[in-house]
CSV table of C-alpha atoms in Angstrom, one decimal:
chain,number,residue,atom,x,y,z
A,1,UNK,CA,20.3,-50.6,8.9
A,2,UNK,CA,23.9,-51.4,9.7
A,3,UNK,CA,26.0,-48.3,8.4
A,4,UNK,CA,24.8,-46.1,10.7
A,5,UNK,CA,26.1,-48.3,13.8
A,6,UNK,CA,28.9,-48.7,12.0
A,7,UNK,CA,30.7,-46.3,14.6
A,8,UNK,CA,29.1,-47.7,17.8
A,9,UNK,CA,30.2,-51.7,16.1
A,10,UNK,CA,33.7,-51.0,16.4
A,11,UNK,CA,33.9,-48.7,19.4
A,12,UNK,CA,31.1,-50.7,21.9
A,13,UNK,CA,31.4,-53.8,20.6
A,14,UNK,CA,34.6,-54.6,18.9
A,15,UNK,CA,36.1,-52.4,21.8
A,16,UNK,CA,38.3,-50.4,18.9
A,17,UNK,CA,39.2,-46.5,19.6
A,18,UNK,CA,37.2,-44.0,17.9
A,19,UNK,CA,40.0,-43.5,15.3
A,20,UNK,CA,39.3,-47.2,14.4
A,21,UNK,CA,36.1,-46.6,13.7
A,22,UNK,CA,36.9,-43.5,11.7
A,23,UNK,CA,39.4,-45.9,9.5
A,24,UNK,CA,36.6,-48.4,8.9
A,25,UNK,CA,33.9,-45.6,7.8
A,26,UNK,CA,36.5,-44.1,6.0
A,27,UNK,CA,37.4,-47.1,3.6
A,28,UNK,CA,33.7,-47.8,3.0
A,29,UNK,CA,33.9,-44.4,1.3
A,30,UNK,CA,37.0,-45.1,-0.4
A,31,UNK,CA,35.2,-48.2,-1.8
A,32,UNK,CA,32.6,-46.2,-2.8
A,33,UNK,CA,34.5,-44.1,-5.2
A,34,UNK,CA,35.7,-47.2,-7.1
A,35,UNK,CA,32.3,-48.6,-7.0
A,36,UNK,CA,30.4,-45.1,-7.8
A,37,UNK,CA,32.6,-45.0,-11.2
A,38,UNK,CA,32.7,-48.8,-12.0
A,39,UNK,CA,28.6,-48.5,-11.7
A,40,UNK,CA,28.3,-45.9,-13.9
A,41,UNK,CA,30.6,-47.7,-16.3
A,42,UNK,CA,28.7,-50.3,-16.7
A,43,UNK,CA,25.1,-48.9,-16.3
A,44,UNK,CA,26.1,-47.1,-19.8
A,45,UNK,CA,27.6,-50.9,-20.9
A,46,UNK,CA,25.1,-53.3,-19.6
A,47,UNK,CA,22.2,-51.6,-18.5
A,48,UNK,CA,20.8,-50.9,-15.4
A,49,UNK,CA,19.2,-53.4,-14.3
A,50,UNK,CA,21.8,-56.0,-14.7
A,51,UNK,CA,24.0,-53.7,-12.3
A,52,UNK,CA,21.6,-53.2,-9.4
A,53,UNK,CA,20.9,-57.3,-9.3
A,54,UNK,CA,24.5,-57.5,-9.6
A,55,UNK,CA,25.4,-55.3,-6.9
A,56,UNK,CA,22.6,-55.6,-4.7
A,57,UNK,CA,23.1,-59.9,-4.5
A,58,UNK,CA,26.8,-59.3,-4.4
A,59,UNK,CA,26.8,-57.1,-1.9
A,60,UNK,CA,24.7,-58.2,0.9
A,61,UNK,CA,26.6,-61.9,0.6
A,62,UNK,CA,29.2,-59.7,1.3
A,63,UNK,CA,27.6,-58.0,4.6
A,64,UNK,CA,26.7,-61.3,6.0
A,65,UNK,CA,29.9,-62.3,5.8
A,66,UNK,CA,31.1,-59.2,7.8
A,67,UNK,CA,29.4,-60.7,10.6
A,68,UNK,CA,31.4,-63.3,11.4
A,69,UNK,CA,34.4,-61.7,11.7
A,70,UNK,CA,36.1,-59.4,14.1
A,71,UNK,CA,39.9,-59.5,12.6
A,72,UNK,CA,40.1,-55.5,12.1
A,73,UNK,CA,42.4,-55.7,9.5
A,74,UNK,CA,40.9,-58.2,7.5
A,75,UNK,CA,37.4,-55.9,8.2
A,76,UNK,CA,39.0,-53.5,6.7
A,77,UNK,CA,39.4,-54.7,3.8
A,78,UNK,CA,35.8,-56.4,3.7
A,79,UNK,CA,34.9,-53.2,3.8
A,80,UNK,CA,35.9,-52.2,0.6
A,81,UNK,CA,34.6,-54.8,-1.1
A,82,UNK,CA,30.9,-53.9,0.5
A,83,UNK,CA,31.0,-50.5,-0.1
A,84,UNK,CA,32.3,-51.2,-3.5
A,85,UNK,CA,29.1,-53.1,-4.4
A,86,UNK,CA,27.1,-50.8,-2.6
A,87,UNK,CA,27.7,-47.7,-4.1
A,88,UNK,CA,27.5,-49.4,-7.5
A,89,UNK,CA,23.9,-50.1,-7.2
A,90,UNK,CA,23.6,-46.2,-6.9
A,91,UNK,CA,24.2,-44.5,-10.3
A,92,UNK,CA,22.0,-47.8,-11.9
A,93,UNK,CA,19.8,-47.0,-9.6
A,94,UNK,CA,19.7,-43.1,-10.5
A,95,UNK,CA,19.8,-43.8,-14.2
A,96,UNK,CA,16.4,-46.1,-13.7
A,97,UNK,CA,14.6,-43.5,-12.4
A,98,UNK,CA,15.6,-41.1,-15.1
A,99,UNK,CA,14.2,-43.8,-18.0
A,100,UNK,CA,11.2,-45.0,-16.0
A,101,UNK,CA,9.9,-41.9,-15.3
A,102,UNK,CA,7.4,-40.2,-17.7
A,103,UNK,CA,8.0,-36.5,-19.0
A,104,UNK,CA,7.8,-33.9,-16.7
A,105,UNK,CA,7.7,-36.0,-13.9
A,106,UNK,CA,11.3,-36.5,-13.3
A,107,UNK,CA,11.6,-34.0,-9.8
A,108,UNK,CA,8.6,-36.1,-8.1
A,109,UNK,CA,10.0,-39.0,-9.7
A,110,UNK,CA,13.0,-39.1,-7.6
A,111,UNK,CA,10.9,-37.6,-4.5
A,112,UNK,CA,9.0,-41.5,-5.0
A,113,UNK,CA,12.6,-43.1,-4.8
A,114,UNK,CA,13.6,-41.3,-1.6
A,115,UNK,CA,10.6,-41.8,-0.2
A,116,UNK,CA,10.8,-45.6,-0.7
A,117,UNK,CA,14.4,-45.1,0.8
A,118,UNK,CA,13.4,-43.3,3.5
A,119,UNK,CA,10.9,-45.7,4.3
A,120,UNK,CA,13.4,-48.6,4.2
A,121,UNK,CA,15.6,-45.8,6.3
A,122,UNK,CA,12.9,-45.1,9.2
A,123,UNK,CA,12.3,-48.9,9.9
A,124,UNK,CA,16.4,-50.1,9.1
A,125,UNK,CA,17.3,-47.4,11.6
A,126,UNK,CA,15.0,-48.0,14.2
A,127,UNK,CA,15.0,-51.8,13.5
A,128,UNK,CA,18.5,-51.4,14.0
A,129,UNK,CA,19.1,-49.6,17.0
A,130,UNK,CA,16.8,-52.1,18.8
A,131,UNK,CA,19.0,-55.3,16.9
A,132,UNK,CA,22.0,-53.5,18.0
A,133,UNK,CA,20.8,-53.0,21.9
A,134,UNK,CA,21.2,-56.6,22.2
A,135,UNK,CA,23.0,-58.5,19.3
A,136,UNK,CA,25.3,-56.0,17.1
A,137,UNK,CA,26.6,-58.8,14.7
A,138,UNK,CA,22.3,-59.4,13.4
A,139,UNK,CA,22.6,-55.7,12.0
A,140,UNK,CA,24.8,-57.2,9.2
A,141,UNK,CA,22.9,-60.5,9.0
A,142,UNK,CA,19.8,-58.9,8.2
A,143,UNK,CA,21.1,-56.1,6.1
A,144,UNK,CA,22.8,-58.8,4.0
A,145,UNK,CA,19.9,-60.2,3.4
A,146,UNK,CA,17.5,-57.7,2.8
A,147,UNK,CA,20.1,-56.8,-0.2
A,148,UNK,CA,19.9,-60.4,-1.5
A,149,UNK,CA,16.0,-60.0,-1.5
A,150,UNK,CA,15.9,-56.7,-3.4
A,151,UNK,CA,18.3,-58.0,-5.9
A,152,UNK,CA,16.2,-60.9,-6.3
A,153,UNK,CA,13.0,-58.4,-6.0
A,154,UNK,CA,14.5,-56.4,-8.8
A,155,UNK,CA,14.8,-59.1,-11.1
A,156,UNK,CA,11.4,-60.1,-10.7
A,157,UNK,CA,9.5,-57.6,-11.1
A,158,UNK,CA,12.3,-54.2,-12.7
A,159,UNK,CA,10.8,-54.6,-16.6
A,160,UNK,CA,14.1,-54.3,-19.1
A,161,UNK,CA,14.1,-51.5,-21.4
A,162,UNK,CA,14.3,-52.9,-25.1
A,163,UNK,CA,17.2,-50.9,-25.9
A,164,UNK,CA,20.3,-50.9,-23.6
A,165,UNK,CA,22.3,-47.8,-23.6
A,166,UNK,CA,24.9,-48.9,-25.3
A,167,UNK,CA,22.8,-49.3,-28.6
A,168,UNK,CA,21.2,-46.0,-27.7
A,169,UNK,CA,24.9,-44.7,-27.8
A,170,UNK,CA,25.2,-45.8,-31.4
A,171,UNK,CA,22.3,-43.8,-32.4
A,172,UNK,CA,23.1,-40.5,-30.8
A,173,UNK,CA,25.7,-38.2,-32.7
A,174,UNK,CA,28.5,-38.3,-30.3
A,175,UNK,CA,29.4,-34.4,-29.6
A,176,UNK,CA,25.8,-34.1,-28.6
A,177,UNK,CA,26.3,-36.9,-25.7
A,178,UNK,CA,29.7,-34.6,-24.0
A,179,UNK,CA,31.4,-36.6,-21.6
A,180,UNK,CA,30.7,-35.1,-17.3
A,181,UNK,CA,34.4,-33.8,-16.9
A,182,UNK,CA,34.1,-31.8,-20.1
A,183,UNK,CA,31.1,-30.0,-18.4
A,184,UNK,CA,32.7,-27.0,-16.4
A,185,UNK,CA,29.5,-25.7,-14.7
A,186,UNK,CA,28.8,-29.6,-13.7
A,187,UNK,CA,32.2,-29.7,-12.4
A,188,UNK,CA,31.8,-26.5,-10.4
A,189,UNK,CA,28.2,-28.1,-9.3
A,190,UNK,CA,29.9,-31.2,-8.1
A,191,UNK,CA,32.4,-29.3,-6.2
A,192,UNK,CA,29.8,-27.7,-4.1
A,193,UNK,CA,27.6,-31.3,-3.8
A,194,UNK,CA,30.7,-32.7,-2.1
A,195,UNK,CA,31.1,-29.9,0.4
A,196,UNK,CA,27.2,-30.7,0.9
A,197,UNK,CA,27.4,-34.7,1.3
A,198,UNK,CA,30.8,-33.9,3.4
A,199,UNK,CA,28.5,-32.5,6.1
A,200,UNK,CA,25.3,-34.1,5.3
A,201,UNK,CA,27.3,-37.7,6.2
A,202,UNK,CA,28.8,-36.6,9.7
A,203,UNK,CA,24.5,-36.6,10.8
A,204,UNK,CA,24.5,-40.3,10.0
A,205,UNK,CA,28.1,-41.4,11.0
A,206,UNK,CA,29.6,-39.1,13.6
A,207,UNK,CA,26.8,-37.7,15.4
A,208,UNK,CA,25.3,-40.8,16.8
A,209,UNK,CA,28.7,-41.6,18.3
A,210,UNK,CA,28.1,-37.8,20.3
A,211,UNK,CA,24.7,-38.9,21.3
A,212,UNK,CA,25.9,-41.9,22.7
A,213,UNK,CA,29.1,-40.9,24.5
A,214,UNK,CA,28.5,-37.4,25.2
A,215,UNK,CA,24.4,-37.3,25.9
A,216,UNK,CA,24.5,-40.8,26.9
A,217,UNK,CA,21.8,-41.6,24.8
A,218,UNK,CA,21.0,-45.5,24.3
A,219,UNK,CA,21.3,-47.3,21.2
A,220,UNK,CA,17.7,-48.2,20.8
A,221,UNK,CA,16.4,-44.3,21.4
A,222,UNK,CA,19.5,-43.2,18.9
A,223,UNK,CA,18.0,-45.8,16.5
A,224,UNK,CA,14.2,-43.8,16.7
A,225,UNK,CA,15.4,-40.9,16.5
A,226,UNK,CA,17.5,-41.2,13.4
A,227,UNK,CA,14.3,-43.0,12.1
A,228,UNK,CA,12.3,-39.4,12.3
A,229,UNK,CA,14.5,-38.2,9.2
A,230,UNK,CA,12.8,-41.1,7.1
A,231,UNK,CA,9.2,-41.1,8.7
A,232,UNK,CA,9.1,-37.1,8.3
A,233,UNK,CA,10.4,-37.9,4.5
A,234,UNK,CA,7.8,-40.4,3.6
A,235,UNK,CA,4.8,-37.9,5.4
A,236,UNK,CA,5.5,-35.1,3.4
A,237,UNK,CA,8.2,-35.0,0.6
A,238,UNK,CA,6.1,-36.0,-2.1
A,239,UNK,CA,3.2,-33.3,-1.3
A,240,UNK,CA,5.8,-30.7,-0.8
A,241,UNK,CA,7.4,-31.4,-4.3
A,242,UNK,CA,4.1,-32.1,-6.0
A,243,UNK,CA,3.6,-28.1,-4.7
A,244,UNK,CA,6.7,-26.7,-5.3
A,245,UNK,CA,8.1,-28.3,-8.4
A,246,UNK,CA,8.4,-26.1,-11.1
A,247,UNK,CA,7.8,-22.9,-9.5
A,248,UNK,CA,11.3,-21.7,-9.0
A,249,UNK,CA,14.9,-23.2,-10.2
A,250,UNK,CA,16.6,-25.9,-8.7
A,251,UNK,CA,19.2,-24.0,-7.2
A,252,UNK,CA,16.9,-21.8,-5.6
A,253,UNK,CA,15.2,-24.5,-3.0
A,254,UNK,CA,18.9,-26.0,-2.9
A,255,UNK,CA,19.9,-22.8,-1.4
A,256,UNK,CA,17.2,-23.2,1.2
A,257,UNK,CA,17.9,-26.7,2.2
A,258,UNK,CA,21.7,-26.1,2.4
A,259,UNK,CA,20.9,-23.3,5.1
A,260,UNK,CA,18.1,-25.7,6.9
A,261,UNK,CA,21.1,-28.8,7.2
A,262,UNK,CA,23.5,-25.9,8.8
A,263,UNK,CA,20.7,-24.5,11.1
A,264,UNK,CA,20.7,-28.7,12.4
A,265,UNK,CA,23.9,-28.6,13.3
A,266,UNK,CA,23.6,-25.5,15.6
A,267,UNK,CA,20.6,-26.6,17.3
A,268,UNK,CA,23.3,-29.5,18.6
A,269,UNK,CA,25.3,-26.3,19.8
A,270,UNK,CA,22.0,-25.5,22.6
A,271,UNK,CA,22.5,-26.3,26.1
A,272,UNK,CA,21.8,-30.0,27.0
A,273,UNK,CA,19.3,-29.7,29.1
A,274,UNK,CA,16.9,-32.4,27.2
A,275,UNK,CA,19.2,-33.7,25.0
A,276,UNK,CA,16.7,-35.9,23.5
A,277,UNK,CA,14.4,-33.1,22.4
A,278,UNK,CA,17.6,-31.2,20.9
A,279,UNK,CA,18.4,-34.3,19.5
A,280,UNK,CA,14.7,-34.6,17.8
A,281,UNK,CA,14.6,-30.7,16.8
A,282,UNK,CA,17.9,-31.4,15.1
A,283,UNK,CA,17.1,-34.4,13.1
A,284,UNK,CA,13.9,-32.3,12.1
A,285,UNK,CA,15.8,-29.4,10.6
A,286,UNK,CA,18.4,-31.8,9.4
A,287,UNK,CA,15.1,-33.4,7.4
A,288,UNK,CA,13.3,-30.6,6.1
A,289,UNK,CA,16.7,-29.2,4.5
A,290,UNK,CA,17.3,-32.7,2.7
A,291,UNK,CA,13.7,-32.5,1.7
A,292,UNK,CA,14.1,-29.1,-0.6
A,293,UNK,CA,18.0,-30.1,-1.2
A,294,UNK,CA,18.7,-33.7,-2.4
A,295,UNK,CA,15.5,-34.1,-5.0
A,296,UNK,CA,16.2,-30.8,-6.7
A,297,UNK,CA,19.8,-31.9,-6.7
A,298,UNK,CA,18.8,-35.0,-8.7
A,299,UNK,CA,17.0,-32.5,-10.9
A,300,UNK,CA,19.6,-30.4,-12.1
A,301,UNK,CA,22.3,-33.4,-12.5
A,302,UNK,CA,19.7,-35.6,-14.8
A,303,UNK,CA,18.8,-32.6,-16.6
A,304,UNK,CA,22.4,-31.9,-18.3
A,305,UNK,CA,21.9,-35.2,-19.4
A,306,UNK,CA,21.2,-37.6,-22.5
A,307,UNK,CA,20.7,-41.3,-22.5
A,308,UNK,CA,24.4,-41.8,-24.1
A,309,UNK,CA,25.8,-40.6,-21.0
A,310,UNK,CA,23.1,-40.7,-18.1
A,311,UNK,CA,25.1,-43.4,-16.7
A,312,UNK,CA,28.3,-41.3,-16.3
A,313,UNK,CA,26.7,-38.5,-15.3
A,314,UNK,CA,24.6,-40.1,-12.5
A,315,UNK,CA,28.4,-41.8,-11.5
A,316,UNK,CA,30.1,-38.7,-11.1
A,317,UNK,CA,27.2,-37.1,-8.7
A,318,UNK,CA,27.3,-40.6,-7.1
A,319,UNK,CA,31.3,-39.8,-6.5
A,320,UNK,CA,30.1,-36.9,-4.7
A,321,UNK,CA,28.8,-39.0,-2.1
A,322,UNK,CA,31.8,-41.5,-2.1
A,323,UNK,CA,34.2,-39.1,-1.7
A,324,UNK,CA,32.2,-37.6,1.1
A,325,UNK,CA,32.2,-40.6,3.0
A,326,UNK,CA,36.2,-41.0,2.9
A,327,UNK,CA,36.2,-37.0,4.1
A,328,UNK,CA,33.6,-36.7,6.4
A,329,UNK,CA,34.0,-39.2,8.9
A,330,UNK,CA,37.6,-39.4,9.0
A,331,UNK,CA,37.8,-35.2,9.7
A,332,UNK,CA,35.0,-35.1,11.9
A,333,UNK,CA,36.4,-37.6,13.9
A,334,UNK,CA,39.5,-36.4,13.8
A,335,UNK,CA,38.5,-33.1,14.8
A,336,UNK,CA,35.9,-34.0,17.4
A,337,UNK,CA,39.0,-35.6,19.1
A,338,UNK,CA,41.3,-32.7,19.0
A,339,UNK,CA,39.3,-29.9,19.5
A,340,UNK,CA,35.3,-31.1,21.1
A,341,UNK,CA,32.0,-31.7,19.2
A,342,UNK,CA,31.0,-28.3,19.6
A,343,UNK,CA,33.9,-26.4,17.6
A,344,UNK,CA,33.1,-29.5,15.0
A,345,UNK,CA,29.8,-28.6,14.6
A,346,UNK,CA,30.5,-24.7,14.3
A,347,UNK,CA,32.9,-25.9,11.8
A,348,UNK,CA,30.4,-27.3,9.8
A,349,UNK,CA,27.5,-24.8,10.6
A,350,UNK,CA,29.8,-22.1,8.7
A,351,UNK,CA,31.2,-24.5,5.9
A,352,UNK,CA,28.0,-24.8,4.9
A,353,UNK,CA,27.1,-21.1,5.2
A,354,UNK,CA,29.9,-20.9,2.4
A,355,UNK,CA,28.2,-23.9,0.5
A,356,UNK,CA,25.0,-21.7,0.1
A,357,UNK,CA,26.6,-18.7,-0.7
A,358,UNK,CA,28.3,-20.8,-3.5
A,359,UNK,CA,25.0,-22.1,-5.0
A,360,UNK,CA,23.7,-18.6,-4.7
A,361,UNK,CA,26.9,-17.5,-7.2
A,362,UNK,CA,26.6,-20.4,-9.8
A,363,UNK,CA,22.8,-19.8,-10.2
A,364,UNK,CA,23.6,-16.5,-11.1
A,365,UNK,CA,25.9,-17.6,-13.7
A,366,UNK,CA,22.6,-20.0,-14.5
């Protein structure tokens, strides 16, 4: 709910420039990185479940407490606590899906996940736009605790496995577990995830503030229209999956998302006439490449994996993202300020042009 205004927080209601906001969204990503690999870390030491209550309590005290403050250094460095505890709920949360789920189901598997997440990202967003519109410190509040709950939620009713990966470890003769960074085709995948997530971010963090100071779009219509990405996901994800799964490789319907997510950021390229209905049509082939990209993504990372080192595997995808975030924003800002949002989003149209064509080589060498 809350991220995704992060931008239009500092710059409309905290009054801060747009490089302000850039520095803010660009230390939740630094954050991240620390809290991608501490999560991983200890998903392989203490399970995952014990991380995601962890981080998921932690955290959203944490986001509640951003609200009362508007001291921009000392939000700076609440910011990196937050993300920190954020992004460590991520690579428990990836490793639970890889245990819970029952052979051959691991593709739709984490198809269910995103939907629930895009679920939670349809109403957040849109819930969000409408909080912002009239009170923009609430976003936090509520996020805050809607963390707390699912912490709370997870502990409840998230069954522990009866061994914890760290007994697993023991059992598992240690050069068949290999460590991520001594995986060079994982390393070359991550590379090209990154340049992915680099580009996939700026949808969520850079083009809202274009919507809203270049198309004048409100806050409450920027809200419903991000929502479309997670309605469009929860319609028809898991039916698409359930019909495409195992019927080509992985890297084959990541190819076709990539290209989908760079023909998104050309429709934002067309004439303004209706900038709302560009908006929409972007957002639309924004989802549909996220749809055939991010769950086969999830795919091939799990399956170069054992349970000795699923946790540091799903940790350095989760960097991925992180490092992303510290990247993204920061650049795109950066650039949309020195030379317009439309050479930005050209920028970005061809980077991921290059991404594809880089998927296309290492499935090849697949």
């Amino acid at each position: 709910m809350a991220v995704p205004f992060m931008s239009l927080y500092m710059t409309q209601y905290l009054h801060r420039p747009p490089s302000d906001a850039g520095l803010i969204i660009t230390l939740f990503g630094a954050g991240s990185i620390l809290g991608a690999v501490a999560g991983g870390k200890l998903t392989d030491m203490i399970g995952f479940r014990s991380v995601q209550i962890l981080s998921a309590v932690i955290g959203g005290l944490f986001f509640i407490f951003f609200s009362t403050l508007t001291h921009f250094h000392t939000l700076c460095l609440l910011t990196l606590v937050i993300s920190f505890f954020s992004e460590a709920f991520r690579p428990a949360n990836f490793a639970a899906i890889a245990t819970y789920a029952a052979p051959g189901t691991q593709t739709r598997s984490y198809s269910l996940n995103r939907l629930a997440t895009n679920l939670g990202w349809a109403f957040g967003s849109s819930v969000g736009g409408i909080v912002a519109s009239f009170n923009y410190p609430l976003l936090f509040i509520v996020d805050g605790s809607v963390s707390i709950l699912a912490g709370v939620f997870i502990l409840c009713f998230l069954p522990a496995v009866r061994m914890t990966p760290i007994v697993v470890k023991e059992k598992i003769d240690e050069p068949s577990a290999p460590k991520p960074w001594q995986d060079a085709l994982f390393i070359r995948f991550l590379l090209l995830v990154t340049l992915l997530t680099t580009c996939f971010f700026l949808m969520f963090r850079v083009v809202p503030l274009y919507y809203k100071e270049v198309w004048h779009i409100d806050e409450m219509l920027i809200g419903l229209i991000l929502g479309v990405n997670g309605i469009i996901i929860a319609l028809f994800e898991m039916v698409m999956i359930s019909k495409i799964e195992n019927k080509r490789s992985p890297i084959f319907y990541i190819i076709v998302g990539v290209l989908f997510i760079s023909g998104s950021y050309l429709v934002l390229m067309l004439p303004k006439i209706t900038p709302v209905l560009i908006a929409c049509l972007s957002i639309v082939f924004f989802t549909i490449g996220e749809m055939f990209a991010l769950p086969f993504i999830n795919t091939f990372v799990m399956s170069r994996t054992t349970m000795a080192n699923r946790g540091q595997y799903a940790a350095g995808y989760t960097l991925c993202w992180s490092v992303a975030q510290v990247i993204g924003p920061s650049a795109g800002f950066y650039l949309a300020e020195k030379f317009g949002y439309t050479w930005l989003w050209l920028m970005i149209f061809l980077l991921l042009i290059s991404c594809a064509a880089g998927f296309r080589y290492l499935g090849k060498k697949l």
